[in-house]
mmCIF file of C-alpha atoms in Angstrom:
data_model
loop_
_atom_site.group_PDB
_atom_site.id
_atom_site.type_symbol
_atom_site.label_atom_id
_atom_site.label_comp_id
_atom_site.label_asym_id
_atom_site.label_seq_id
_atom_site.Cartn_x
_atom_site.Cartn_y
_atom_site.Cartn_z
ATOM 1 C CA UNK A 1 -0.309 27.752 121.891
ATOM 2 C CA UNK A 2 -3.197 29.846 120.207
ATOM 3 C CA UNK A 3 -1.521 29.384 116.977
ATOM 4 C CA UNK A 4 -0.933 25.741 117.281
ATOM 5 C CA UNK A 5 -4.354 25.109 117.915
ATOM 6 C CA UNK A 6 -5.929 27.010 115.756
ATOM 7 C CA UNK A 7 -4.005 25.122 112.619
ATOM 8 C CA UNK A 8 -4.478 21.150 114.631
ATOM 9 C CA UNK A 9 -8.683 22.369 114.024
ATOM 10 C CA UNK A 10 -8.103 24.156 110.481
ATOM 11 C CA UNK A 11 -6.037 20.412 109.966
ATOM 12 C CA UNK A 12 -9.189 18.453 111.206
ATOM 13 C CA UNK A 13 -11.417 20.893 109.097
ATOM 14 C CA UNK A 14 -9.319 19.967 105.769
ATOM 15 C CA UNK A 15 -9.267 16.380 106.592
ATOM 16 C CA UNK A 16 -12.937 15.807 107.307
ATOM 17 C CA UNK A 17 -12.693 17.641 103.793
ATOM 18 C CA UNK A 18 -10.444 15.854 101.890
ATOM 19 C CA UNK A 19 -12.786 12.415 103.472
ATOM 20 C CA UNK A 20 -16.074 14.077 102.375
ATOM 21 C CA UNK A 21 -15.240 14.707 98.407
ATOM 22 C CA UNK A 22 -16.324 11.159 97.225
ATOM 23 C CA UNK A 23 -19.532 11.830 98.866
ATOM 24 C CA UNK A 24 -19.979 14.554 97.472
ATOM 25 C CA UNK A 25 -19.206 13.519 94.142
ATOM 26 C CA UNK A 26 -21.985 10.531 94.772
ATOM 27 C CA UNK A 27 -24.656 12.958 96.473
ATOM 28 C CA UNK A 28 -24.482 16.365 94.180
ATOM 29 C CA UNK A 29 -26.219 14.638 91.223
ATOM 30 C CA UNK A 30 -29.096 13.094 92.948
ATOM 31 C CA UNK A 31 -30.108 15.704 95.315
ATOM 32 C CA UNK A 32 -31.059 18.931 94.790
ATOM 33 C CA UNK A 33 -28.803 21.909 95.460
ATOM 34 C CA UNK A 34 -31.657 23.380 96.876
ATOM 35 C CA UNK A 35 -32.935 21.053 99.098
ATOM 36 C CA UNK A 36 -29.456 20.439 100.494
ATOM 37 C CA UNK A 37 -29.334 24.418 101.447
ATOM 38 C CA UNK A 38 -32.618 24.019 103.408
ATOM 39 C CA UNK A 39 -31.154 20.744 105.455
ATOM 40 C CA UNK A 40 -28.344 22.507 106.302
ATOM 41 C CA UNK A 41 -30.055 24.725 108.282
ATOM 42 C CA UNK A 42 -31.923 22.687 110.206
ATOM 43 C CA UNK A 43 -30.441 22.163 113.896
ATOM 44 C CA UNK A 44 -32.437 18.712 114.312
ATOM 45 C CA UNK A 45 -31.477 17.395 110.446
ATOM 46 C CA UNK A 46 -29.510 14.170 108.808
ATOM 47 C CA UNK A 47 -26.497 16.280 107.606
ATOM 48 C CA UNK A 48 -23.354 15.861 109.044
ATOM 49 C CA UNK A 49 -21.623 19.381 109.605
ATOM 50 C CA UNK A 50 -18.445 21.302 110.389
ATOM 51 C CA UNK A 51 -19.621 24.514 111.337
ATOM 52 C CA UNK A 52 -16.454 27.225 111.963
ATOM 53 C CA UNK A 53 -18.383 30.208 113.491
ATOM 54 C CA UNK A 54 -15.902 33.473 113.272
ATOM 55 C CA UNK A 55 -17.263 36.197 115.539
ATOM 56 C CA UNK A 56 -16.096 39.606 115.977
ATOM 57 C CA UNK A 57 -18.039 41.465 119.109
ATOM 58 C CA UNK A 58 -17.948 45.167 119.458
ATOM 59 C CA UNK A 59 -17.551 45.442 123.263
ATOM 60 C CA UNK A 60 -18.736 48.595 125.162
ATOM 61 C CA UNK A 61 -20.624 49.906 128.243
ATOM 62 C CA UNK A 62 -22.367 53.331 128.430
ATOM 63 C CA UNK A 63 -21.074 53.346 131.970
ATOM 64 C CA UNK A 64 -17.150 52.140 132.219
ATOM 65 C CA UNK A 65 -14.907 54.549 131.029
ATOM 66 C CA UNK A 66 -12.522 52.078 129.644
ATOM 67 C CA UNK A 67 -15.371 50.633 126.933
ATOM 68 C CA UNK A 68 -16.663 53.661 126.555
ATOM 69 C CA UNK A 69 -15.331 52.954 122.962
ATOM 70 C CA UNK A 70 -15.863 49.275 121.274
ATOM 71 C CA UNK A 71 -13.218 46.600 122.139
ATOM 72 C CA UNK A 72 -12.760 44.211 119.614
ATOM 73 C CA UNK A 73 -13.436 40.136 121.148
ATOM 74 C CA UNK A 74 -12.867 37.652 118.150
ATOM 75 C CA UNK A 75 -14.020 34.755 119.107
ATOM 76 C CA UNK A 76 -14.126 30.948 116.852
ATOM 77 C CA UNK A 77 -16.275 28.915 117.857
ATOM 78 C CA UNK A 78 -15.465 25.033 116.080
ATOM 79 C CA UNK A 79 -18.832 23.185 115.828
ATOM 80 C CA UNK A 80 -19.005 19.585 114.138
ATOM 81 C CA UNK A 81 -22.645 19.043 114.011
ATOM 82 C CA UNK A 82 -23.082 14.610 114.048
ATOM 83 C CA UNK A 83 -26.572 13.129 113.677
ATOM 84 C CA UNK A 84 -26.118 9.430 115.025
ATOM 85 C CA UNK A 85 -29.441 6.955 113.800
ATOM 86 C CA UNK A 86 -30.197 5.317 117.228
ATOM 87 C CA UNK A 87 -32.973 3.770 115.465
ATOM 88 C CA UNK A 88 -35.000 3.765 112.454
ATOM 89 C CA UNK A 89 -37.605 6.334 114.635
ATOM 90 C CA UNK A 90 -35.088 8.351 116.388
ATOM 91 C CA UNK A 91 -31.982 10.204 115.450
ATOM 92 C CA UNK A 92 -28.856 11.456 118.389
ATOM 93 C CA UNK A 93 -27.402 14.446 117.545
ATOM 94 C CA UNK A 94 -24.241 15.646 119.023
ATOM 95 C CA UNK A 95 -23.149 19.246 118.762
ATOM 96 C CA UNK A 96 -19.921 19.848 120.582
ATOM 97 C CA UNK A 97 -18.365 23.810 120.574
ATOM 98 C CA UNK A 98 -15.385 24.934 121.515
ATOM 99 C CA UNK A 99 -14.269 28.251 121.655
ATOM 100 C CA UNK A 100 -11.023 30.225 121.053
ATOM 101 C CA UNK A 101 -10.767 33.472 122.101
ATOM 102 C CA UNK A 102 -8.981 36.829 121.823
ATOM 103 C CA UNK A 103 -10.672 38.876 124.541
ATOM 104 C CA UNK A 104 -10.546 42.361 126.058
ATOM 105 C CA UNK A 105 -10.954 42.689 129.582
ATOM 106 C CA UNK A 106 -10.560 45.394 132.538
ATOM 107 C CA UNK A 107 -7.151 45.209 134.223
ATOM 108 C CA UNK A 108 -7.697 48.095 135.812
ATOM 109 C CA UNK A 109 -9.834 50.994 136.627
ATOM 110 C CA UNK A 110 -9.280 52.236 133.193
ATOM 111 C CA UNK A 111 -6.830 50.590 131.590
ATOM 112 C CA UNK A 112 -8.148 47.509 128.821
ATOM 113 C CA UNK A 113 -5.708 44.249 128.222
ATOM 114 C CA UNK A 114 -6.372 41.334 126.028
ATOM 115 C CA UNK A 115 -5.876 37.708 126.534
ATOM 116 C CA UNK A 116 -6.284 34.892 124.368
ATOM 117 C CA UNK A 117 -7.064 30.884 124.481
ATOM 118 C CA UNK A 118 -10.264 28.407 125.198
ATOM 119 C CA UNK A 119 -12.961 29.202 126.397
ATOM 120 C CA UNK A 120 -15.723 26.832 128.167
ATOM 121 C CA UNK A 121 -16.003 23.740 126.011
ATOM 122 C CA UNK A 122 -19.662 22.885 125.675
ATOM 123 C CA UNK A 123 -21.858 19.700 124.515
ATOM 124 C CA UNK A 124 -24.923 18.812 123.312
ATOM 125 C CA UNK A 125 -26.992 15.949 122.784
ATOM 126 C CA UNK A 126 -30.195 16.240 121.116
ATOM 127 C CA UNK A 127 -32.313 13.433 120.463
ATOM 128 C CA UNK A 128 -35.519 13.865 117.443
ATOM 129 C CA UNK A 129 -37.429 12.300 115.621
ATOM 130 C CA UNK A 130 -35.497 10.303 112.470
ATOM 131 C CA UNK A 131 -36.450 12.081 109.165
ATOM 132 C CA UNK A 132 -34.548 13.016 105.903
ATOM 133 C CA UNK A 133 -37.832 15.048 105.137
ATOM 134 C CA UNK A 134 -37.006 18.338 103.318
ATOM 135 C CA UNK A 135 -39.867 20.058 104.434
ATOM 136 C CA UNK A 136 -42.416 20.269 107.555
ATOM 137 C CA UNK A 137 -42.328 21.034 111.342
ATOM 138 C CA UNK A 138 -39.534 19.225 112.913
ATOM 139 C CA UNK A 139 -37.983 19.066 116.826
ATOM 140 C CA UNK A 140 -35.490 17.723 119.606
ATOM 141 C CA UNK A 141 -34.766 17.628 122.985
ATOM 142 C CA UNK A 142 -31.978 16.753 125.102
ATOM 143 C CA UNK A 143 -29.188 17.915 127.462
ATOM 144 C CA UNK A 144 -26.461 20.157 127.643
ATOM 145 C CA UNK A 145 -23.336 20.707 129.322
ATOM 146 C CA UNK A 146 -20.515 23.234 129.445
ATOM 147 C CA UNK A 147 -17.727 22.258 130.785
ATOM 148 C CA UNK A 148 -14.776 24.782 132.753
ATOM 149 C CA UNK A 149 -11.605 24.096 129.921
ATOM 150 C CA UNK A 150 -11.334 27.971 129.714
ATOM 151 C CA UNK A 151 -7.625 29.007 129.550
ATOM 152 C CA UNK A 152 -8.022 31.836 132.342
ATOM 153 C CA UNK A 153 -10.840 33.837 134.511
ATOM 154 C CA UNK A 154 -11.556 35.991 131.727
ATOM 155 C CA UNK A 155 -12.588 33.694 129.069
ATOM 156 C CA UNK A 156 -14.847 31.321 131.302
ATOM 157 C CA UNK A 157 -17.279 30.916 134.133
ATOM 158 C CA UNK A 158 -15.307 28.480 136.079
ATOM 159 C CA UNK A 159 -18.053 26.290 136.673
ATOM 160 C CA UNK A 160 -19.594 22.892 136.155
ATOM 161 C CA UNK A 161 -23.017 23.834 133.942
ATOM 162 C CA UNK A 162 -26.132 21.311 133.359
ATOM 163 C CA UNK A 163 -29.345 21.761 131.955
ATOM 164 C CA UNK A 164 -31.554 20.696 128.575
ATOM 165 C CA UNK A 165 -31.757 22.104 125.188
ATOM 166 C CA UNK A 166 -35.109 22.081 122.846
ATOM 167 C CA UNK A 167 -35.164 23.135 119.197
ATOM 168 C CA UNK A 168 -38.319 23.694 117.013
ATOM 169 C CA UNK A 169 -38.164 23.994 113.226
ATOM 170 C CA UNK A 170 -40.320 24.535 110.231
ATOM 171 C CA UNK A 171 -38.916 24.168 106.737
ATOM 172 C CA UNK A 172 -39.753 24.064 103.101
ATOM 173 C CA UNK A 173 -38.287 25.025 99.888
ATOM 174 C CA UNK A 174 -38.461 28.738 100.508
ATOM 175 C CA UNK A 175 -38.525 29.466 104.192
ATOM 176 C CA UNK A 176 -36.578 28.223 107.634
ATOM 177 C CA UNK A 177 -38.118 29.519 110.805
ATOM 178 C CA UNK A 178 -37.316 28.244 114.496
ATOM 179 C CA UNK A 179 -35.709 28.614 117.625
ATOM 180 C CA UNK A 180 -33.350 26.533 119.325
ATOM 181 C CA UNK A 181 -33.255 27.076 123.491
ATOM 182 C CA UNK A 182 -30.509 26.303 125.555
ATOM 183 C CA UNK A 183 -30.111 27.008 129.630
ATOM 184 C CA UNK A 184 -27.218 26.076 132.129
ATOM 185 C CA UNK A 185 -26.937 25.960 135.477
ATOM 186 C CA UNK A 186 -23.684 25.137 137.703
ATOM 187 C CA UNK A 187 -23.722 22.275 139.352
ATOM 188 C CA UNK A 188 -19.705 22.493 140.723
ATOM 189 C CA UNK A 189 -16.805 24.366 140.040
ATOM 190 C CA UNK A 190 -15.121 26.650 141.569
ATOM 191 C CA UNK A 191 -16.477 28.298 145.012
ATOM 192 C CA UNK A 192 -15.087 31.419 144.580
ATOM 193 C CA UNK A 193 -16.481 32.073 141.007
ATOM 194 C CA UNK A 194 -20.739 32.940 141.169
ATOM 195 C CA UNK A 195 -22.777 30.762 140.469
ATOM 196 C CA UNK A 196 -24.369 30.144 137.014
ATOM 197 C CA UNK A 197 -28.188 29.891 135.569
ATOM 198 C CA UNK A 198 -27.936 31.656 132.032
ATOM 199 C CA UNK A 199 -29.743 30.621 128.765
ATOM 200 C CA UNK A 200 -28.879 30.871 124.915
ATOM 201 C CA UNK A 201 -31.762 31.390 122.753
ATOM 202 C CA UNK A 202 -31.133 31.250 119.474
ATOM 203 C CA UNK A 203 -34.232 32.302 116.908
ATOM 204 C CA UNK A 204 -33.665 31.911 113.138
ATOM 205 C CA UNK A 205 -35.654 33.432 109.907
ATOM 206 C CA UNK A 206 -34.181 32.251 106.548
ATOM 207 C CA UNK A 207 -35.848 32.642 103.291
ATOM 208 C CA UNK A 208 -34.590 31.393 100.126
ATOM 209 C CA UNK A 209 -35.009 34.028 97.087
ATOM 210 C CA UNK A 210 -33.152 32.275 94.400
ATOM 211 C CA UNK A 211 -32.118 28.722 94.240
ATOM 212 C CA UNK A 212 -28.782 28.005 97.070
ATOM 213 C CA UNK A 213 -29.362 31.346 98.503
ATOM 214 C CA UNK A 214 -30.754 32.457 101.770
ATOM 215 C CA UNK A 215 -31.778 35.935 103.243
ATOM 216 C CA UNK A 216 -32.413 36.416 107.031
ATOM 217 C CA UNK A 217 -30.682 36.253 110.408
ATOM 218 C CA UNK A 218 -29.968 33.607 112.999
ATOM 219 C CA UNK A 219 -28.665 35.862 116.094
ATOM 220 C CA UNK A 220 -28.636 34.724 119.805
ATOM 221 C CA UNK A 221 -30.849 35.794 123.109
ATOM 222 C CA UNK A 222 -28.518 35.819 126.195
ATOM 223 C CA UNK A 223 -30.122 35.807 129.565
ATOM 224 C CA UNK A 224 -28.283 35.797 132.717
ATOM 225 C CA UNK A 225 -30.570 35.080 135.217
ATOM 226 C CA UNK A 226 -27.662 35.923 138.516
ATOM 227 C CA UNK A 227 -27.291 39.466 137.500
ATOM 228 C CA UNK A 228 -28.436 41.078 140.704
ATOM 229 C CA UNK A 229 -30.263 44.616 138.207
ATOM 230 C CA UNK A 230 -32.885 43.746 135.952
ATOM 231 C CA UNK A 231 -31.130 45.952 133.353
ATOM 232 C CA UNK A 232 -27.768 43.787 132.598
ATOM 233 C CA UNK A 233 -29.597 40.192 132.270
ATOM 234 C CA UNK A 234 -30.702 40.773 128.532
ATOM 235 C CA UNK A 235 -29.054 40.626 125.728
ATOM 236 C CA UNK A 236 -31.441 40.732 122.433
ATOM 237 C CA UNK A 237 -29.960 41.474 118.993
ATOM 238 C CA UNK A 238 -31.713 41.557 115.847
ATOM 239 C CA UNK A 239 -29.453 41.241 112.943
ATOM 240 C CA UNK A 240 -29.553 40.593 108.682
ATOM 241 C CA UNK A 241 -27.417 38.038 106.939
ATOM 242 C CA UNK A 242 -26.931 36.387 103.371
ATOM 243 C CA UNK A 243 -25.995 32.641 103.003
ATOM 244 C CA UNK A 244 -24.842 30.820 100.244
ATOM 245 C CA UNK A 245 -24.414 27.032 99.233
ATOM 246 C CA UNK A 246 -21.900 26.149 96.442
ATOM 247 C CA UNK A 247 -19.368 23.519 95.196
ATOM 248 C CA UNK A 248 -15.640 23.819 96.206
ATOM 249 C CA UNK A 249 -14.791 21.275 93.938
ATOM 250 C CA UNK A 250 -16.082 18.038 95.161
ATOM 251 C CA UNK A 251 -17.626 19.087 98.781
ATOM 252 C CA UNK A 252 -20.183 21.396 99.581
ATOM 253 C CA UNK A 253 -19.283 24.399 101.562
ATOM 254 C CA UNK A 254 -22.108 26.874 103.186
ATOM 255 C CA UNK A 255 -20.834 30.499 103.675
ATOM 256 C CA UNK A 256 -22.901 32.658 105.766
ATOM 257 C CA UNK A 257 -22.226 36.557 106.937
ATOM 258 C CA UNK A 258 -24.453 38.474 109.389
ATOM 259 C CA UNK A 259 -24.422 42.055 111.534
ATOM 260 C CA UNK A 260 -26.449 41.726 114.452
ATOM 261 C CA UNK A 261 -27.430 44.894 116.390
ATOM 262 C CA UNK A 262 -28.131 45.012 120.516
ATOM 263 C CA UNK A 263 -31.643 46.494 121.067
ATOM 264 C CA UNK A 264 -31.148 45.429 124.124
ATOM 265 C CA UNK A 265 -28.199 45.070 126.228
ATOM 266 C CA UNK A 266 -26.466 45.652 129.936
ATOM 267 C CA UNK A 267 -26.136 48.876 131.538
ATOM 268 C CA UNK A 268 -23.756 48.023 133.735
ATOM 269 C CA UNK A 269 -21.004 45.928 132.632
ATOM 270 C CA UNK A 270 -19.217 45.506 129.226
ATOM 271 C CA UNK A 271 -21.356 43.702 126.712
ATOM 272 C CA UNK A 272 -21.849 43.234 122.908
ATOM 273 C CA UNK A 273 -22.945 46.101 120.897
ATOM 274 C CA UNK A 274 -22.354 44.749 117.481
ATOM 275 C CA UNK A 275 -21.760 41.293 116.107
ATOM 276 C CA UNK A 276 -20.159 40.533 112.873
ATOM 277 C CA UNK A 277 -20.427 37.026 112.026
ATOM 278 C CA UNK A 278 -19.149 34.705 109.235
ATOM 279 C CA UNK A 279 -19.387 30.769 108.886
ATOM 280 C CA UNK A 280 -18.324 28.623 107.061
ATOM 281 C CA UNK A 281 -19.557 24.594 107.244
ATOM 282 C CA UNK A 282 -18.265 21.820 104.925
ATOM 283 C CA UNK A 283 -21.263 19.624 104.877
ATOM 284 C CA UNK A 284 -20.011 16.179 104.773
ATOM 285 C CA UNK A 285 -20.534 12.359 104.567
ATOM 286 C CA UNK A 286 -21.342 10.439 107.576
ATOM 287 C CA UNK A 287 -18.054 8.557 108.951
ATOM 288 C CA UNK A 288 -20.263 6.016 111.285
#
């Protein structure tokens, strides 16, 4: 089943691909390489994106014995990013992820398994202002939902989850700097799973050295607000990445690898240590 769905998305990927190329062979000419790298990077922008996020978390707790070395979680998170013009003034964009998984988890006192599938689907709808500019302050607002698709216990909440997203962005030729907020609470769900209020706060530093290149780090704040000890709600990394926009023949890809570190993490439970990250996101023409 993992299999299967991991080539019916790599299939979708290659399609929106293959759909893209004239586009591409239109756009590359008249815009600058450049310019397009700084768009891309923008969570509130006019590009159209396929964002595959591969992460692999290093899993351990200082006080379990069974993570008392790192567990490898993989996880892929498929992201097609779709800005929608509403209006000539204001701009939907719609940011689904779902997530595939290949997870450790404690099945017993000491003893690690691994299980693999989806986790909780989530969606986003931002809505911002309607601009092609390539530089200045930009934003959005808008709700969020995750949604309880996970294949088992150990890959999701179990819960119905509501709440609002904001992002705020300044970019220019040389620099990207902004964050991009998300919290959830459960509003259903199971009864015998605990309840959820948890945010995702994503900051991001990018500055652009040479021409298609960027330097700087895009990691994610995790806060779970239900954790009962102050010392296992935070999660804050700090990390250093390299991104690069090029050509594969007619469409233009964006690879991106990062390490983020935990300064700060849970005491208590198993938890990211390290994050390695890679993505890679066709950008491509806009189907509606």
């Amino acid at each position: 089943m993992m299999q299967k769905t991991v080539l019916s998305l790599l299939f979708l990927v290659t399609f929106l691909g293959g759909a893209s190329s004239a586009w591409a062979e239109e756009v590359a000419p008249k815009e600058k390489m450049q310019e397009l790298m700084q768009k891309s990077s923008n969570p509130v922008g006019e590009l159209w994106m396929i964002n595959n996020q591969f992460n692999f978390n290093q899993i351990r707790s200082d006080k379990l014995e069974a993570f008392k070395h790192p567990k490898t979680q993989f996880n892929w998170n498929f992201q097609p990013i779709l800005p929608l013009d509403l209006s000539s003034d204001v701009r939907m964009i719609v940011r689904p992820v779902i997530p595939l998984y290949n997870s450790p988890y404690l099945a017993g006192r000491n003893e690690v398994d691994y299980t693999s599938g989806f986790g909780d689907i989530g969606l986003m709808t931002m809505f911002a202002p309607n601009t092609d500019a390539a530089s200045g302050f930009m934003w959005g607002v808008g709700p969020t939902a995750v949604f309880p698709t996970a294949a088992n216990k150990n890959l999701g909440k179990g819960k119905w989850q509501l709440g609002g997203a904001v992002a705020a962005v300044y970019l220019d030729p040389k620099w990207v700097v902004g964050v991009f907020p998300q919290q959830w609470w459960s509003v259903g769900g199971d009864p015998d799973r605990e309840n959820v209020s948890f945010s995702n706060i994503q900051y991001f530093l990018w500055y652009s050295p040479f021409p298609t290149w960027q330097v700087g780090m895009a990691p994610n704040i995790y806060i779970d607000w239900e954790q009962k000890k102050a010392e296992d709600r935070l999660t804050l990394p700090v990390g250093l990445g390299v991104a690069k926009l090029f050509m594969l023949g007619k469409l233009p890809i964006k690879i991106a690898v990062e390490a983020d570190y935990c300064v700060v993490r849970p005491s208590n439970q198993p938890s990211n240590e390290w994050t390695f990250r890679i993505n890679f996101t066709p950008i491509i023409k806009k189907l509606f």
